[in-house]
Coordinates of C-alpha atoms (C1' of nucleotides) in Angstrom, one line a residue:
Chain T
M219 CA -5.3 12.9 16.4
G220 CA -7.3 12.5 13.2
L221 CA -7.5 8.8 13.9
A222 CA -10.7 6.9 14.9
K223 CA -10.3 4.7 17.9
T224 CA -11.8 1.7 16.2
E225 CA -11.0 -0.7 19.0
M226 CA -13.6 1.0 21.2
F227 CA -16.4 0.0 18.8
T228 CA -18.1 -3.1 17.7
D229 CA -17.3 -4.7 14.3
Q230 CA -20.7 -3.7 13.1
Q231 CA -20.2 -0.1 14.0
N232 CA -16.8 0.0 12.4
Q233 CA -18.2 -1.7 9.3
I234 CA -21.0 0.8 8.9
S235 CA -18.7 3.7 9.3
V236 CA -16.3 2.3 6.7
F237 CA -19.0 1.9 4.1
A238 CA -20.5 5.3 5.0
K239 CA -17.1 6.9 4.5
A240 CA -17.1 5.5 0.9
F241 CA -20.2 7.5 0.2
G242 CA -18.9 10.5 2.1
H243 CA -17.6 12.2 -1.0
P244 CA -19.9 13.3 -3.9
A245 CA -17.4 12.1 -6.5
R246 CA -17.7 8.5 -5.3
V247 CA -21.5 8.9 -5.1
A248 CA -21.4 10.1 -8.7
I249 CA -19.1 7.3 -9.8
L250 CA -21.4 4.7 -8.3
Q251 CA -24.5 6.2 -9.8
H252 CA -22.9 6.3 -13.2
L253 CA -21.8 2.7 -12.9
F254 CA -25.4 1.7 -12.0
K255 CA -26.7 3.7 -15.0
I256 CA -24.1 2.6 -17.6
D257 CA -23.5 -0.9 -16.1
A258 CA -19.9 -0.8 -17.3
C259 CA -17.5 2.0 -17.6
F260 CA -13.9 3.0 -18.2
C261 CA -12.0 5.3 -16.1
G262 CA -11.7 7.8 -18.9
D263 CA -15.5 7.9 -19.3
L264 CA -15.8 8.9 -15.6
V265 CA -13.1 11.6 -16.0
K266 CA -15.2 13.1 -18.8
E267 CA -18.5 12.6 -17.0
I268 CA -17.5 14.0 -13.6
G269 CA -14.8 16.5 -14.5
L270 CA -12.1 15.8 -12.0
A271 CA -8.6 15.0 -13.1
Q272 CA -7.7 11.4 -14.1
P273 CA -5.5 10.7 -11.0
T274 CA -8.3 11.9 -8.8
I275 CA -10.9 9.6 -10.3
S276 CA -8.4 6.8 -10.3
Q277 CA -7.9 7.3 -6.6
H278 CA -11.6 7.3 -5.9
L279 CA -12.0 4.1 -7.9
K280 CA -9.2 2.5 -6.0
E281 CA -11.0 3.1 -2.7
L282 CA -14.3 1.8 -4.0
K283 CA -12.5 -1.3 -5.3
Y284 CA -10.7 -1.8 -2.0
L285 CA -14.0 -1.9 -0.2
G286 CA -15.3 -4.4 -2.8
L287 CA -18.2 -2.2 -4.0
I288 CA -16.8 -2.2 -7.6
K289 CA -14.5 -4.4 -9.6
G290 CA -12.3 -3.6 -12.5
T291 CA -11.2 -5.8 -15.4
V292 CA -8.4 -5.0 -17.7
E293 CA -9.4 -4.7 -21.4
G294 CA -6.5 -3.8 -23.5
T295 CA -5.2 -0.5 -22.3
S296 CA -8.5 0.3 -20.5
V297 CA -10.0 -1.0 -17.3
C298 CA -13.7 -1.8 -17.3
Y299 CA -15.3 -1.0 -14.0
C300 CA -18.7 -2.1 -12.7
I301 CA -20.6 -2.6 -9.5
D302 CA -19.8 -5.7 -7.6
T303 CA -23.5 -6.7 -7.1
E304 CA -22.9 -9.3 -4.5
N305 CA -20.9 -7.1 -2.2
W306 CA -23.2 -4.2 -2.9
T307 CA -26.2 -6.2 -1.7
E308 CA -24.3 -7.2 1.4
M309 CA -23.4 -3.6 2.2
K310 CA -26.9 -2.5 1.5
D311 CA -28.3 -5.0 4.0
I312 CA -25.9 -3.7 6.7
M313 CA -26.7 0.0 6.0
T314 CA -30.4 -0.6 5.7
E315 CA -30.5 -2.3 9.0
F316 CA -28.8 0.7 10.6
L317 CA -31.0 3.2 8.9
G318 CA -34.2 1.3 9.7
Q319 CA -33.8 1.1 13.4
D320 CA -37.2 1.3 15.0
L321 CA -38.4 4.7 15.9
L322 CA -40.1 4.4 19.2
P323 CA -43.6 6.0 19.3
K324 CA -42.8 8.4 22.1
D325 CA -40.0 9.9 20.2
E326 CA -40.5 13.5 21.2
C327 CA -38.7 13.1 24.4
C328 CA -37.1 16.4 24.4
Chain P
M296 CA -6.5 20.2 -1.4
G297 CA -8.6 18.2 1.1
L298 CA -11.7 20.0 -0.1
A299 CA -14.5 18.4 -2.1
K300 CA -15.5 20.3 -5.2
T301 CA -19.1 20.3 -4.4
E302 CA -20.1 22.6 -7.2
M303 CA -19.4 19.8 -9.8
F304 CA -22.1 17.6 -8.3
T305 CA -25.8 17.6 -8.1
D306 CA -27.6 18.6 -4.9
Q307 CA -28.7 15.0 -4.4
Q308 CA -25.1 13.7 -4.7
N309 CA -23.9 16.3 -2.2
Q310 CA -26.7 15.6 0.2
I311 CA -26.0 11.9 0.1
S312 CA -22.3 12.5 0.8
V313 CA -23.0 14.9 3.7
F314 CA -25.3 12.4 5.4
A315 CA -22.9 9.5 4.7
K316 CA -20.1 11.5 6.3
A317 CA -22.1 11.7 9.4
F318 CA -22.1 8.0 9.6
G319 CA -18.4 7.8 8.6
H320 CA -17.2 7.6 12.2
P321 CA -17.9 4.7 14.5
A322 CA -18.5 7.0 17.4
R323 CA -21.3 8.8 15.7
V324 CA -22.8 5.4 14.7
A325 CA -22.5 4.3 18.3
I326 CA -24.1 7.5 19.5
L327 CA -27.1 7.2 17.2
Q328 CA -27.6 3.5 18.0
H329 CA -27.6 4.4 21.7
L330 CA -30.1 7.2 21.2
F331 CA -32.3 4.8 19.4
K332 CA -32.0 2.2 22.1
I333 CA -32.4 4.6 25.1
D334 CA -34.7 7.0 23.4
A335 CA -33.2 9.9 25.3
C336 CA -29.8 10.4 26.7
F337 CA -27.5 12.9 28.3
C338 CA -24.0 13.7 27.0
G339 CA -22.5 12.3 30.2
D340 CA -24.2 9.0 29.6
L341 CA -22.7 8.7 26.2
V342 CA -19.2 9.6 27.5
K343 CA -19.5 6.6 29.9
E344 CA -21.1 4.4 27.3
I345 CA -18.6 5.0 24.6
G346 CA -15.4 5.8 26.4
L347 CA -14.2 8.9 24.5
A348 CA -13.5 12.1 26.3
Q349 CA -16.3 14.5 27.0
P350 CA -15.2 17.2 24.5
T351 CA -14.9 14.6 21.8
I352 CA -18.4 13.3 22.4
S353 CA -19.7 16.8 22.6
Q354 CA -18.1 17.6 19.2
H355 CA -19.7 14.5 17.6
L356 CA -23.1 15.5 19.0
K357 CA -22.7 18.9 17.6
E358 CA -22.2 17.6 14.1
L359 CA -25.2 15.3 14.3
K360 CA -27.2 18.2 15.6
Y361 CA -26.0 20.4 12.9
L362 CA -27.3 17.9 10.3
G363 CA -30.6 17.7 12.1
L364 CA -30.4 14.0 12.9
I365 CA -30.6 14.7 16.6
K366 CA -31.9 17.4 18.8
G367 CA -30.9 18.5 22.3
T368 CA -33.0 20.1 25.0
V369 CA -31.5 21.8 28.1
E370 CA -32.7 20.3 31.3
G371 CA -31.0 22.0 34.2
T372 CA -27.3 21.5 33.9
S373 CA -27.8 18.6 31.5
V374 CA -28.8 18.4 27.9
C375 CA -31.1 15.7 26.8
Y376 CA -30.4 14.4 23.3
C377 CA -32.6 12.3 21.1
I378 CA -33.2 11.4 17.5
D379 CA -35.0 13.9 15.4
T380 CA -37.4 11.3 13.9
E381 CA -38.8 13.6 11.2
N382 CA -35.3 14.4 9.7
W383 CA -34.1 10.9 10.3
T384 CA -36.9 9.5 8.1
E385 CA -36.2 12.1 5.4
M386 CA -32.5 11.2 5.5
K387 CA -33.4 7.5 5.4
D388 CA -35.5 8.0 2.3
I389 CA -32.6 9.7 0.5
M390 CA -30.1 7.1 1.5
T391 CA -32.4 4.1 0.8
E392 CA -33.1 5.4 -2.7
F393 CA -29.3 5.6 -3.3
L394 CA -28.6 2.2 -1.9
G395 CA -31.5 0.6 -3.7
Q396 CA -30.6 1.5 -7.3
D397 CA -31.7 -1.2 -9.6
L398 CA -29.1 -3.9 -10.2
L399 CA -29.3 -4.8 -13.8
P400 CA -29.5 -8.5 -14.5
K401 CA -26.5 -8.7 -16.7
D402 CA -24.3 -7.2 -14.0
E403 CA -21.3 -9.4 -14.5
C404 CA -20.0 -7.2 -17.3
C405 CA -16.4 -7.5 -16.4
Chain B
dA181 C1' 10.8 -0.4 -33.1
dA182 C1' 8.5 4.0 -32.3
dT183 C1' 4.4 6.2 -31.0
dA184 C1' -0.1 6.6 -28.9
dT185 C1' -3.5 5.4 -25.5
dT186 C1' -5.1 4.4 -21.0
dA187 C1' -4.9 4.2 -16.3
dA188 C1' -2.0 3.6 -12.0
dT189 C1' 1.3 5.6 -8.9
dC190 C1' 4.3 9.1 -6.8
dG191 C1' 5.0 13.3 -4.7
dT192 C1' 3.2 17.3 -2.8
dA193 C1' 0.2 21.1 -1.3
dA194 C1' -4.0 22.5 0.9
dT195 C1' -7.6 21.5 3.8
dA196 C1' -10.4 18.5 7.0
dT197 C1' -11.0 15.4 10.9
dT198 C1' -10.1 13.4 15.3
dG199 C1' -9.0 13.7 20.1
dC200 C1' -8.2 15.8 24.3
dA201 C1' -6.5 19.1 28.1
dA202 C1' -7.8 23.4 29.6
dT203 C1' -11.1 26.6 30.2
dG204 C1' -15.6 28.8 30.3
dA205 C1' -20.7 29.2 30.9
dA206 C1' -24.9 28.0 33.0
dT207 C1' -27.4 25.9 36.4
dT208 C1' -28.1 23.6 40.8
dA209 C1' -26.9 22.4 45.7
dA210 C1' -25.0 23.5 50.1
Chain F
dT172 C1' -22.3 33.0 48.2
dT173 C1' -19.5 29.0 47.4
dA174 C1' -18.9 24.8 45.5
dA175 C1' -20.4 21.2 42.4
dT176 C1' -22.2 19.5 38.1
dT177 C1' -22.8 19.3 33.3
dC178 C1' -21.8 20.4 28.9
dA179 C1' -19.8 23.7 25.3
dT180 C1' -15.8 25.9 23.4
dT181 C1' -11.0 26.9 22.6
dG182 C1' -6.6 25.7 21.1
dC183 C1' -3.5 22.5 19.6
dA184 C1' -1.2 18.2 17.8
dA185 C1' -1.5 14.2 15.0
dT186 C1' -3.4 12.1 11.2
dA187 C1' -6.5 11.7 7.1
dT188 C1' -8.4 13.3 2.8
dT189 C1' -8.7 15.6 -1.5
dA190 C1' -6.7 17.1 -5.7
dC191 C1' -3.5 17.2 -9.4
dG192 C1' 1.0 17.6 -12.1
dA193 C1' 4.5 14.6 -13.4
dT194 C1' 5.7 10.2 -14.2
dT195 C1' 5.4 5.3 -15.0
dA196 C1' 3.6 0.8 -16.7
dA197 C1' 1.1 -1.7 -19.8
dT198 C1' -0.9 -2.6 -24.0
dA199 C1' -2.2 -1.3 -28.8
dT200 C1' -1.2 0.8 -33.2
dT201 C1' 1.6 2.2 -36.9

DNA sequence: AATATTAATCGTAATATTGCAATGAATTAA
DNA sequence: TTAATTCATTGCAATATTACGATTAATATT
């Protein structure tokens, strides 16, 4: 069906998967890393930096913005993008908890 | 095209996106959480626990196994699945580094 | 006003993902 | 041997994702 049956899962499980999906494309990983490095950035800069077409970058930015991981402010004809640190921290906590599940000592069960 | 242009990105960026994609479906999140909780588990248990059809669970298990996050051992007619702790830790380090990028103090740039 | 710049949106093609019924393979139980 | 159990695989339908050319919208510059 191509459609996840989200109603079968907990809010936490769905939330983890939604954030993870945001990182599920190398272009979005690259965008986020660049925003961390540069601290503020225009769409055109990312087009040059990454090498994908402008509509493609714009689409990836839209997704990241929709999830709240970045925010964009209009500056003349440009839009300045940067990390939304508050939401990033919140997301990080959720993901870190998932990744840090205790590994039981007798893990070599099979 | 529906196809990521992986050659434009670093190995690290691609690696992050591949792991993230594994967590990009709530069923796989649920499977991993259950394996952490139960420590060892048969496919049939997960079918009951999660509620998706057996072929669907089997497919998700296959992906997680392909990435090395879990391993499965045949036990009679069953297959016992569990977390591959070594690879999990390796993945965790990669993801944690990405998530933990330093947030510069003057973050409210826009 | 006319033009340039920047980025979003639309439309579309190609590919990937999700889900399951049906089937198959391997082992165990009777 | 036959039947039952467990899981993988196949094949298919529905939907999602990725990418980009063309266009549009908004502002800035001349």
